[in-house]
Tab-separated table of C-alpha atoms in Angstrom:
chain	number	residue	atom	x	y	z
A	1	MET	CA	-41.380	51.392	-5.711
A	2	GLY	CA	-39.100	48.032	-6.562
A	3	PRO	CA	-37.101	46.854	-3.094
A	4	THR	CA	-33.564	47.706	-2.658
A	5	LEU	CA	-30.474	45.606	-1.432
A	6	ASP	CA	-28.346	47.148	1.452
A	7	PHE	CA	-26.304	44.719	3.182
A	8	LEU	CA	-25.203	47.565	6.548
A	9	THR	CA	-28.560	46.613	7.220
A	10	LEU	CA	-26.395	42.822	8.407
A	11	LEU	CA	-23.837	44.980	10.686
A	12	PRO	CA	-25.581	44.877	13.864
A	13	TYR	CA	-24.628	40.394	13.090
A	14	VAL	CA	-21.637	40.738	12.565
A	15	SER	CA	-21.104	38.685	16.348
A	16	GLU	CA	-23.192	36.160	15.342
A	17	LEU	CA	-22.198	35.811	11.406
A	18	LEU	CA	-19.515	35.190	13.012
A	19	LYS	CA	-20.688	32.724	16.050
A	20	GLY	CA	-21.814	31.263	13.028
A	21	PHE	CA	-19.135	30.980	10.472
A	22	THR	CA	-16.856	29.972	13.584
A	23	THR	CA	-18.986	27.498	14.389
A	24	THR	CA	-19.456	26.315	10.876
A	25	VAL	CA	-15.647	26.213	10.157
A	26	ILE	CA	-14.257	24.018	13.637
A	27	LEU	CA	-17.171	21.444	12.219
A	28	THR	CA	-15.678	21.024	9.428
A	29	VAL	CA	-11.595	20.704	10.408
A	30	VAL	CA	-13.081	18.448	13.591
A	31	THR	CA	-15.292	16.732	11.773
A	32	THR	CA	-12.977	16.281	8.255
A	33	LEU	CA	-9.534	14.675	10.242
A	34	THR	CA	-11.516	12.522	12.731
A	35	GLY	CA	-13.609	10.954	9.755
A	36	LEU	CA	-10.633	10.507	7.505
A	37	SER	CA	-9.312	8.520	10.150
A	38	LEU	CA	-12.359	6.503	11.280
A	39	ALA	CA	-12.039	5.104	6.986
A	40	VAL	CA	-8.720	4.659	7.304
A	41	ALA	CA	-9.333	2.148	10.624
A	42	VAL	CA	-12.957	0.865	8.256
A	43	ALA	CA	-11.567	0.554	4.753
A	44	TYR	CA	-9.210	-1.654	5.866
A	45	LEU	CA	-10.823	-3.524	8.731
A	46	ARG	CA	-13.412	-4.240	5.001
A	47	VAL	CA	-10.231	-6.209	3.556
A	48	ASN	CA	-8.597	-7.720	6.898
A	49	ALA	CA	-11.123	-8.217	9.791
A	50	GLN	CA	-13.321	-11.480	10.845
A	51	PRO	CA	-16.286	-11.885	8.587
A	52	TRP	CA	-18.477	-10.205	11.240
A	53	VAL	CA	-16.876	-7.187	11.880
A	54	ARG	CA	-17.278	-7.067	7.656
A	55	TRP	CA	-20.895	-7.930	7.427
A	56	GLY	CA	-21.237	-5.514	10.329
A	57	LEU	CA	-18.651	-2.580	9.018
A	58	GLY	CA	-20.649	-3.188	5.051
A	59	GLY	CA	-24.018	-1.961	7.246
A	60	TYR	CA	-22.522	0.659	8.450
A	61	VAL	CA	-21.186	2.120	5.297
A	62	GLU	CA	-24.430	1.238	3.108
A	63	VAL	CA	-26.664	2.091	6.099
A	64	THR	CA	-25.439	5.807	6.305
A	65	ARG	CA	-24.679	5.614	2.374
A	66	ASN	CA	-28.821	5.456	1.998
A	67	THR	CA	-30.222	6.921	3.920
A	68	PRO	CA	-30.293	11.218	3.901
A	69	PHE	CA	-27.991	12.929	5.979
A	70	ILE	CA	-30.504	14.911	8.053
A	71	VAL	CA	-32.436	11.058	8.851
A	72	GLN	CA	-29.425	10.329	10.195
A	73	LEU	CA	-28.973	13.736	12.252
A	74	PHE	CA	-31.569	13.133	13.777
A	75	PHE	CA	-31.523	9.722	14.616
A	76	ILE	CA	-29.140	10.673	16.841
A	77	PHE	CA	-29.828	14.029	18.335
A	78	PHE	CA	-33.228	13.054	18.798
A	79	GLY	CA	-33.692	9.413	18.690
A	80	LEU	CA	-31.087	8.005	20.916
A	81	PRO	CA	-32.246	10.149	23.784
A	82	GLY	CA	-34.795	7.385	23.808
A	83	LEU	CA	-32.675	4.406	24.226
A	84	GLY	CA	-31.150	6.694	27.200
A	85	ILE	CA	-28.915	7.872	25.289
A	86	LYS	CA	-28.171	12.246	25.719
A	87	ILE	CA	-26.299	13.762	23.060
A	88	ASP	CA	-26.120	18.136	23.120
A	89	ALA	CA	-26.759	19.367	19.069
A	90	ILE	CA	-22.638	20.252	18.869
A	91	THR	CA	-22.015	16.719	19.486
A	92	ALA	CA	-24.801	14.615	17.347
A	93	ALA	CA	-23.534	17.307	14.374
A	94	PHE	CA	-19.845	16.227	15.503
A	95	ILE	CA	-20.636	12.045	15.801
A	96	ALA	CA	-23.408	12.533	12.498
A	97	MET	CA	-21.209	13.663	9.880
A	98	THR	CA	-17.890	12.079	10.956
A	99	LEU	CA	-19.941	9.010	10.395
A	100	ASN	CA	-21.700	10.031	7.174
A	101	LEU	CA	-17.628	11.683	5.771
A	102	ALA	CA	-15.880	8.422	6.970
A	103	ALA	CA	-19.011	5.717	4.979
A	104	TYR	CA	-18.319	7.420	2.122
A	105	SER	CA	-14.597	8.045	2.203
A	106	ALA	CA	-13.673	4.457	3.767
A	107	GLU	CA	-15.223	2.925	-0.050
A	108	ILE	CA	-13.271	5.505	-2.078
A	109	LEU	CA	-10.270	4.351	-0.243
A	110	ARG	CA	-11.357	0.510	-0.304
A	111	ALA	CA	-10.720	1.450	-4.004
A	112	GLY	CA	-7.933	3.131	-3.719
A	113	ILE	CA	-6.016	0.273	-1.263
A	114	SER	CA	-7.054	-2.723	-3.176
A	115	ALA	CA	-5.775	-0.557	-5.922
A	116	THR	CA	-2.551	-0.900	-4.773
A	117	ALA	CA	-0.537	-3.320	-7.344
A	118	LYS	CA	-0.218	-6.477	-5.498
A	119	GLY	CA	3.780	-7.331	-5.886
A	120	GLN	CA	3.807	-4.324	-2.589
A	121	LEU	CA	2.437	-6.262	0.107
A	122	GLU	CA	4.494	-9.027	-1.202
A	123	ALA	CA	7.282	-6.908	-1.363
A	124	GLY	CA	6.733	-5.992	2.260
A	125	ARG	CA	5.933	-9.655	3.408
A	126	ALA	CA	8.781	-10.424	2.309
A	127	LEU	CA	10.433	-7.745	3.959
A	128	GLY	CA	8.554	-9.451	7.035
A	129	MET	CA	6.587	-6.452	7.827
A	130	THR	CA	3.085	-7.489	9.425
A	131	THR	CA	0.134	-6.889	7.180
A	132	LEU	CA	-0.987	-3.849	9.841
A	133	GLN	CA	2.765	-3.010	9.001
A	134	SER	CA	2.191	-2.783	4.633
A	135	TYR	CA	-0.474	-0.587	5.604
A	136	ARG	CA	0.629	1.751	6.726
A	137	HIS	CA	4.610	1.716	5.274
A	138	VAL	CA	3.845	0.965	2.376
A	139	VAL	CA	0.049	1.135	1.200
A	140	LEU	CA	-2.031	3.826	2.536
A	141	VAL	CA	0.108	6.949	1.042
A	142	PRO	CA	0.336	5.800	-2.614
A	143	ALA	CA	-3.854	4.687	-1.895
A	144	PHE	CA	-4.058	7.793	-0.185
A	145	ALA	CA	-2.773	9.376	-3.934
A	146	ARG	CA	-4.915	7.988	-6.177
A	147	VAL	CA	-7.558	8.571	-4.692
A	148	TYR	CA	-7.360	11.804	-3.317
A	149	PRO	CA	-8.945	14.166	-5.604
A	150	ALA	CA	-12.313	11.927	-4.586
A	151	LEU	CA	-11.641	12.122	-1.047
A	152	ILE	CA	-11.645	16.072	-1.336
A	153	SER	CA	-14.680	16.213	-3.116
A	154	GLN	CA	-16.816	13.699	-0.776
A	155	SER	CA	-15.266	16.175	2.407
A	156	ILE	CA	-16.096	19.391	1.159
A	157	ILE	CA	-19.705	17.388	0.061
A	158	VAL	CA	-19.432	16.768	4.341
A	159	MET	CA	-18.865	20.641	4.493
A	160	LEU	CA	-20.906	22.126	2.739
A	161	GLY	CA	-23.874	19.241	4.037
A	162	SER	CA	-23.067	20.188	7.607
A	163	ALA	CA	-25.606	23.117	7.015
A	164	VAL	CA	-28.584	20.817	7.943
A	165	VAL	CA	-27.152	20.808	11.571
A	166	SER	CA	-28.410	24.000	11.792
A	167	GLN	CA	-31.676	21.690	11.912
A	168	ILE	CA	-30.496	20.752	15.484
A	169	SER	CA	-30.496	24.352	17.158
A	170	VAL	CA	-26.430	24.632	16.626
A	171	PHE	CA	-25.119	27.710	15.686
A	172	ASP	CA	-23.292	27.974	12.164
A	173	LEU	CA	-23.346	29.981	9.572
A	174	THR	CA	-26.593	28.752	8.342
A	175	TYR	CA	-27.854	29.078	12.446
A	176	ALA	CA	-27.073	32.466	11.489
A	177	ALA	CA	-28.493	33.640	8.799
A	178	ASN	CA	-31.829	32.205	9.960
A	179	PHE	CA	-30.824	34.124	12.708
A	180	ILE	CA	-30.161	36.836	10.715
A	181	GLN	CA	-33.143	37.105	8.975
A	182	SER	CA	-35.643	36.429	10.735
A	183	ARG	CA	-34.782	39.249	12.793
A	184	ASN	CA	-34.387	42.148	10.366
A	185	PHE	CA	-36.520	40.472	7.592
A	186	ARG	CA	-33.207	40.923	4.879
A	187	SER	CA	-33.941	37.213	3.791
A	188	PHE	CA	-32.007	38.273	-0.203
A	189	GLU	CA	-28.515	39.889	2.015
A	190	VAL	CA	-27.624	37.070	3.842
A	191	TYR	CA	-28.030	34.272	2.270
A	192	LEU	CA	-26.206	36.454	-0.843
A	193	LEU	CA	-23.834	36.515	1.932
A	194	ILE	CA	-23.456	33.126	3.458
A	195	THR	CA	-23.952	31.550	-0.215
A	196	LEU	CA	-20.251	33.532	-1.089
A	197	VAL	CA	-19.221	32.475	1.953
A	198	TYR	CA	-19.580	28.879	1.688
A	199	LEU	CA	-18.105	29.161	-1.664
A	200	LEU	CA	-15.224	31.071	-0.052
A	201	LEU	CA	-15.334	27.894	2.590
A	202	ALA	CA	-14.872	25.373	-0.594
A	203	PHE	CA	-12.343	27.125	-2.593
A	204	GLY	CA	-10.191	27.405	0.818
A	205	MET	CA	-10.723	24.157	1.781
A	206	ARG	CA	-10.345	22.510	-1.357
A	207	ARG	CA	-7.002	24.183	-1.648
A	208	SER	CA	-6.016	23.510	1.305
A	209	PHE	CA	-5.741	19.952	0.480
A	210	MET	CA	-4.151	20.329	-2.909
A	211	LEU	CA	-0.672	21.936	-0.496
A	212	VAL	CA	-1.123	18.980	2.178
A	213	GLY	CA	-1.199	16.855	-0.969
A	214	LYS	CA	1.479	18.149	-2.848
A	215	ARG	CA	3.633	18.028	0.507
A	216	VAL	CA	3.023	14.374	0.967
A	217	PHE	CA	2.329	13.347	-2.448
A	218	ALA	CA	5.634	14.433	-3.294
A	219	TYR	CA	6.937	11.686	-5.128
A	220	GLN	CA	4.485	11.968	-8.063
A	221	GLN	CA	6.672	15.029	-9.400
A	222	GLY	CA	9.393	12.974	-10.977
A	223	GLU	CA	6.799	10.284	-11.938
A	224	GLN	CA	5.339	9.962	-16.065
A	225	ARG	CA	1.597	10.061	-16.450
B	1	MET	CA	27.245	-27.257	4.747
B	2	THR	CA	22.844	-27.084	3.560
B	3	LEU	CA	21.982	-24.166	3.683
B	4	VAL	CA	18.490	-24.499	2.397
B	5	TYR	CA	16.821	-27.587	2.595
B	6	VAL	CA	13.879	-29.277	0.179
B	7	ASP	CA	12.549	-31.923	0.765
B	8	ASN	CA	8.794	-34.058	-1.658
B	9	VAL	CA	6.930	-30.440	-1.608
B	10	HIS	CA	3.827	-30.142	-3.488
B	11	LYS	CA	1.745	-27.237	-4.247
B	12	ALA	CA	-1.811	-26.808	-5.560
B	13	PHE	CA	-4.109	-24.282	-6.883
B	14	GLY	CA	-7.387	-25.572	-6.958
B	15	ASP	CA	-6.990	-28.463	-9.425
B	16	LEU	CA	-3.974	-27.137	-10.233
B	17	LYS	CA	-1.323	-29.449	-9.166
B	18	VAL	CA	1.738	-26.928	-9.282
B	19	LEU	CA	4.672	-28.890	-7.918
B	20	LYS	CA	4.715	-32.344	-7.414
B	21	GLY	CA	7.060	-32.996	-5.128
B	22	ILE	CA	10.478	-30.800	-5.574
B	23	ASN	CA	13.492	-32.570	-3.735
B	24	LEU	CA	16.514	-30.019	-3.697
B	25	SER	CA	19.181	-28.991	-1.292
B	26	VAL	CA	21.577	-25.834	-1.829
B	27	ALA	CA	25.233	-25.203	-0.465
B	28	GLN	CA	26.089	-22.484	1.897
B	29	GLY	CA	27.170	-19.952	-0.672
B	30	GLU	CA	25.596	-21.841	-3.759
B	31	VAL	CA	24.359	-20.286	-7.210
B	32	VAL	CA	21.494	-22.375	-8.107
B	33	ALA	CA	19.140	-21.755	-11.029
B	34	ILE	CA	15.754	-22.907	-11.767
B	35	ILE	CA	14.575	-22.497	-15.198
B	36	GLY	CA	12.205	-24.309	-17.292
B	37	ARG	CA	8.901	-23.288	-19.117
B	38	SER	CA	6.533	-20.979	-18.290
B	39	GLY	CA	4.204	-23.317	-16.071
B	40	SER	CA	6.974	-25.519	-15.069
B	41	GLY	CA	6.418	-24.140	-11.221
B	42	LYS	CA	9.737	-22.692	-11.068
B	43	SER	CA	8.522	-19.206	-8.997
B	44	THR	CA	5.450	-21.443	-7.049
B	45	LEU	CA	8.781	-22.898	-5.663
B	46	LEU	CA	10.688	-19.799	-5.023
B	47	ARG	CA	8.085	-18.083	-3.360
B	48	CYS	CA	7.623	-21.558	-1.286
B	49	LEU	CA	10.886	-20.548	0.205
B	50	ASN	CA	9.864	-17.491	1.653
B	51	GLN	CA	5.896	-19.092	2.033
B	52	LEU	CA	3.817	-16.217	-0.025
B	53	GLU	CA	2.957	-19.646	-0.573
B	54	LYS	CA	2.788	-21.670	1.945
B	55	HIS	CA	3.389	-25.367	0.691
B	56	ASP	CA	0.358	-28.046	0.710
B	57	SER	CA	3.020	-30.801	1.951
B	58	GLY	CA	6.546	-31.648	3.025
B	59	GLN	CA	8.935	-30.050	4.102
B	60	ILE	CA	11.699	-26.526	4.319
B	61	THR	CA	14.146	-25.618	6.078
B	62	ILE	CA	16.224	-22.727	6.143
B	63	ALA	CA	18.863	-22.949	8.712
B	64	ASP	CA	18.342	-26.262	10.038
B	65	LYS	CA	15.328	-24.391	10.539
B	66	GLN	CA	11.534	-25.685	9.770
B	67	LEU	CA	9.774	-22.585	7.310
B	68	ASP	CA	5.780	-22.857	8.007
B	69	ALA	CA	4.114	-20.157	10.526
B	70	ALA	CA	4.639	-22.206	13.996
B	71	SER	CA	8.409	-22.561	13.496
B	72	MET	CA	9.250	-19.718	11.623
B	73	SER	CA	8.180	-15.373	12.767
B	74	PRO	CA	7.563	-13.607	9.255
B	75	LYS	CA	10.745	-11.197	10.919
B	76	GLU	CA	13.063	-14.640	11.913
B	77	LEU	CA	11.720	-15.611	8.153
B	78	SER	CA	12.813	-12.190	6.594
B	79	GLU	CA	16.133	-12.360	8.211
B	80	ASN	CA	17.114	-15.539	6.760
B	81	VAL	CA	15.348	-15.568	3.210
B	82	GLY	CA	15.813	-12.202	0.963
B	83	MET	CA	14.165	-11.888	-2.076
B	84	VAL	CA	13.736	-9.615	-4.905
B	85	PHE	CA	11.145	-9.398	-7.790
B	86	GLN	CA	10.494	-9.481	-11.546
B	87	SER	CA	8.799	-6.000	-11.002
B	88	PHE	CA	10.534	-4.614	-8.414
B	89	ASN	CA	8.499	-3.729	-6.214
B	90	LEU	CA	10.154	-0.678	-4.883
B	91	PHE	CA	7.318	1.759	-2.113
B	92	PRO	CA	7.165	4.552	-5.013
B	93	HIS	CA	6.685	7.061	-2.194
B	94	LYS	CA	9.256	6.486	-0.418
B	95	THR	CA	12.936	7.627	-1.317
B	96	VAL	CA	15.658	4.493	-2.174
B	97	GLY	CA	17.311	5.304	1.181
B	98	GLU	CA	14.227	5.773	3.010
B	99	ASN	CA	13.463	2.204	0.424
B	100	VAL	CA	15.645	0.381	2.849
B	101	CYS	CA	16.436	1.499	5.636
B	102	LEU	CA	12.267	0.754	6.283
B	103	ALA	CA	12.470	-3.331	7.420
B	104	PRO	CA	15.101	-3.040	9.253
B	105	LEU	CA	14.234	0.306	11.344
B	106	VAL	CA	10.412	-1.653	10.908
B	107	VAL	CA	10.413	-5.414	11.670
B	108	ARG	CA	13.953	-5.510	13.454
B	109	GLY	CA	13.234	-2.333	15.149
B	110	GLU	CA	17.268	-1.303	14.317
B	111	GLU	CA	18.835	1.461	15.476
B	112	LYS	CA	17.847	4.810	12.719
B	113	ALA	CA	21.146	5.646	13.209
B	114	GLU	CA	23.037	1.809	11.448
B	115	VAL	CA	20.670	1.237	9.922
B	116	GLU	CA	21.042	4.255	7.610
B	117	LYS	CA	25.126	2.919	7.361
B	118	VAL	CA	24.496	-0.606	6.278
B	119	ALA	CA	21.758	1.410	3.998
B	120	ARG	CA	24.756	3.498	2.332
B	121	GLU	CA	26.960	0.121	2.395
B	122	VAL	CA	24.441	-1.935	0.386
B	123	LEU	CA	23.198	0.931	-2.156
B	124	GLU	CA	26.899	1.379	-2.571
B	125	LYS	CA	27.433	-2.700	-3.337
B	126	VAL	CA	24.879	-1.990	-5.834
B	127	GLY	CA	26.181	1.241	-7.695
B	128	LEU	CA	24.099	3.861	-6.616
B	129	SER	CA	24.990	5.745	-3.770
B	130	ASP	CA	24.775	8.785	-5.522
B	131	LYS	CA	21.004	7.495	-5.873
B	132	TYR	CA	19.799	7.980	-1.584
B	133	GLY	CA	17.829	10.221	-1.359
B	134	ALA	CA	15.776	9.452	-5.259
B	135	TYR	CA	12.553	8.938	-5.714
B	136	PRO	CA	12.126	5.100	-7.600
B	137	ALA	CA	10.280	7.197	-10.197
B	138	GLN	CA	13.098	8.887	-11.620
B	139	LEU	CA	15.044	5.795	-11.649
B	140	SER	CA	15.736	4.191	-14.901
B	141	GLY	CA	13.964	-0.594	-14.875
B	142	GLY	CA	17.406	-1.020	-13.629
B	143	GLN	CA	17.992	1.025	-11.886
B	144	GLN	CA	14.952	0.250	-9.246
B	145	GLN	CA	15.431	-3.280	-10.196
B	146	ARG	CA	19.738	-2.993	-7.847
B	147	VAL	CA	17.955	-0.822	-5.223
B	148	ALA	CA	15.115	-3.591	-5.671
B	149	ILE	CA	18.430	-6.032	-4.035
B	150	ALA	CA	19.485	-3.639	-1.691
B	151	ARG	CA	16.307	-3.262	-0.031
B	152	ALA	CA	16.637	-7.314	0.294
B	153	LEU	CA	20.629	-7.101	1.622
B	154	ALA	CA	20.061	-4.560	3.913
B	155	MET	CA	18.064	-7.244	6.296
B	156	ARG	CA	21.344	-9.414	6.163
B	157	PRO	CA	19.422	-12.347	5.231
B	158	LYS	CA	21.103	-15.375	4.034
B	159	VAL	CA	19.845	-17.001	0.814
B	160	MET	CA	18.759	-14.304	-1.504
B	161	LEU	CA	15.613	-14.905	-4.416
B	162	CYS	CA	14.987	-13.619	-7.617
B	163	ASP	CA	12.478	-14.338	-9.370
B	164	GLU	CA	13.032	-13.901	-13.240
B	165	VAL	CA	14.504	-10.437	-12.390
B	166	THR	CA	15.824	-9.015	-15.610
B	167	SER	CA	12.074	-10.094	-17.249
B	168	ALA	CA	10.621	-6.266	-16.962
B	169	LEU	CA	14.193	-5.051	-18.183
B	170	ASP	CA	14.448	-2.691	-21.186
B	171	PRO	CA	17.294	-5.676	-22.907
B	172	GLU	CA	20.352	-2.994	-22.461
B	173	LEU	CA	19.464	-2.456	-18.615
B	174	VAL	CA	19.364	-6.650	-17.941
B	175	GLY	CA	23.280	-6.257	-17.749
B	176	GLU	CA	24.190	-4.060	-15.223
B	177	VAL	CA	21.133	-5.868	-13.211
B	178	LEU	CA	23.153	-9.457	-13.244
B	179	ARG	CA	26.855	-7.914	-12.787
B	180	VAL	CA	25.410	-7.346	-9.441
B	181	LEU	CA	24.545	-10.478	-9.451
B	182	GLU	CA	27.404	-12.012	-10.274
B	183	ALA	CA	29.779	-10.059	-7.526
B	184	LEU	CA	27.206	-11.139	-4.690
B	185	ALA	CA	28.057	-14.943	-6.034
B	186	ALA	CA	31.469	-13.892	-5.963
B	187	GLU	CA	31.442	-12.972	-1.985
B	188	GLY	CA	30.061	-15.769	-1.429
B	189	MET	CA	25.405	-14.983	-1.183
B	190	THR	CA	23.535	-17.918	-1.042
B	191	LEU	CA	21.537	-17.517	-4.818
B	192	ILE	CA	18.759	-18.874	-6.165
B	193	LEU	CA	17.631	-17.855	-9.126
B	194	VAL	CA	14.514	-18.405	-11.651
B	195	THR	CA	16.143	-17.140	-14.942
B	196	HIS	CA	15.415	-16.735	-18.525
B	197	GLU	CA	19.167	-15.277	-19.169
B	198	MET	CA	21.004	-19.067	-20.035
B	199	SER	CA	23.888	-17.648	-20.423
B	200	PHE	CA	23.824	-16.127	-16.906
B	201	ALA	CA	22.917	-19.251	-15.488
B	202	ARG	CA	25.708	-20.769	-18.087
B	203	ASP	CA	28.976	-18.299	-16.704
B	204	VAL	CA	27.270	-17.698	-12.256
B	205	ALA	CA	25.260	-20.523	-11.746
B	206	ASP	CA	26.824	-23.491	-10.164
B	207	ARG	CA	24.313	-25.969	-10.981
B	208	VAL	CA	21.385	-25.384	-12.604
B	209	VAL	CA	17.337	-27.265	-11.857
B	210	PHE	CA	15.112	-27.831	-15.654
B	211	MET	CA	11.568	-27.432	-14.036
B	212	HIS	CA	9.216	-29.948	-16.015
B	213	GLN	CA	5.378	-30.459	-15.496
B	214	GLY	CA	6.279	-29.568	-11.739
B	215	ARG	CA	9.163	-31.723	-11.209
B	216	ILE	CA	12.905	-31.110	-11.466
B	217	HIS	CA	13.514	-33.050	-14.617
B	218	GLU	CA	16.708	-33.091	-14.454
B	219	GLU	CA	20.072	-31.154	-12.710
B	220	GLY	CA	22.871	-30.607	-12.799
B	221	ALA	CA	26.560	-28.504	-13.257
B	222	PRO	CA	25.664	-25.711	-16.543
B	223	SER	CA	28.885	-27.318	-18.346
B	224	GLU	CA	27.380	-30.618	-18.583
B	225	LEU	CA	23.784	-29.311	-18.660
B	226	PHE	CA	23.351	-27.569	-21.390
B	227	SER	CA	25.839	-28.663	-23.650
B	228	ASN	CA	24.733	-32.604	-22.321
B	229	PRO	CA	20.728	-32.380	-22.041
B	230	GLN	CA	19.296	-36.194	-20.701
B	231	THR	CA	16.044	-36.066	-20.961
B	232	PRO	CA	14.456	-34.595	-24.580
B	233	GLU	CA	12.224	-32.391	-22.908
B	234	LEU	CA	15.882	-30.255	-21.607
B	235	LYS	CA	16.779	-30.709	-25.482
B	236	GLN	CA	14.106	-29.513	-27.080
B	237	PHE	CA	13.788	-26.824	-23.954
B	238	ILE	CA	17.320	-25.636	-25.014
B	239	SER	CA	17.149	-25.490	-28.147
B	240	ALA	CA	13.597	-23.168	-28.177
B	241	VAL	CA	16.044	-20.448	-26.063
B	242	LEU	CA	19.148	-20.511	-27.137
């Protein structure tokens, strides 16, 4: 007798699955917003701030982009208490994901900003705008538009990478799956299920991004490309 | 009344001396066309007049105020000097109306309703009042450049700088932009334009300035300058472009 699939064995754990799902969604939504906002600030400062600020931020970006996410997460959750900084697991997850997304996205955005025509900035200056005003009103939206597909992908990568936070006992979707299969030993069913959920989350995220982009970047529709 | 006064201005990019002692004064309401070969320093001079380039030495005053960071804020500068660029430089993500309104709102902090009224007026002036809600990408080059002129006008500058404003346009679109400039000149706006449109310089400018190797080589009324050039360099230039 071969193994049989029985998804009904997951039924008693619906509340765990829902709890994990909710945590993953909240983590993703919040860190996408905080991460991309931080990325804007980092990208701006890496071009316009004092040299020592630029170097400091450059160090942060390079360290983040060249070390494993799980190590960053462990460092924040297990390492920082050594310095007397104690953070609960969910907060550590928020911080690690935000910092991770911000570092990658800042580099992506920087490319978008430097591709913005110098003439746009000069027009802003000729109209009396400060550098900050020019960035806010002139540079930011076209820069985002230029690198938007890359930012979507990066945000999805961080959402998928959030599975790792189960390792510091954050009750996310992956934690729920681990928990369930340790009880009912139905690992195939539960991991197949959350695989599908992650897949749908990724699709849903891409779609939401596209919808937002369509509104914000509506100006491009008349453009010939 | 002298509006723009340039006194012995020098500017170098590294070892390359681009302006080697420029003296120029422009009266209120005057239209001055700057002509010359590329590399003669005419665009650099224009860009020094609104400090997109900082001059190394010498003085520039506009409306009797020194033009440097210490004595004139960017905001004040933008209320004195408007600029129109060769490549339009409209903000692609903003509508025509938003392009025109942005600086008065952000830089001057004016009332929105008032700014929008002014925007409609200046767009009317350049013949584009029906394009208020259009995006730059939906306009022709000539229309975009007219929007750029309207955008500069919305700050109510005392002098307008035009840097080869028709050079990026298809030939059939040049006329509509020049007509707008002509109308501005007729209204008494002070204009300083770097241009390759010799016929425009001849017909509209009060004075033509010929630059050569970083200096003002020859200047005078267009009728005189074009028909009776004094220096061999200007003679050669005129025969090359006409």
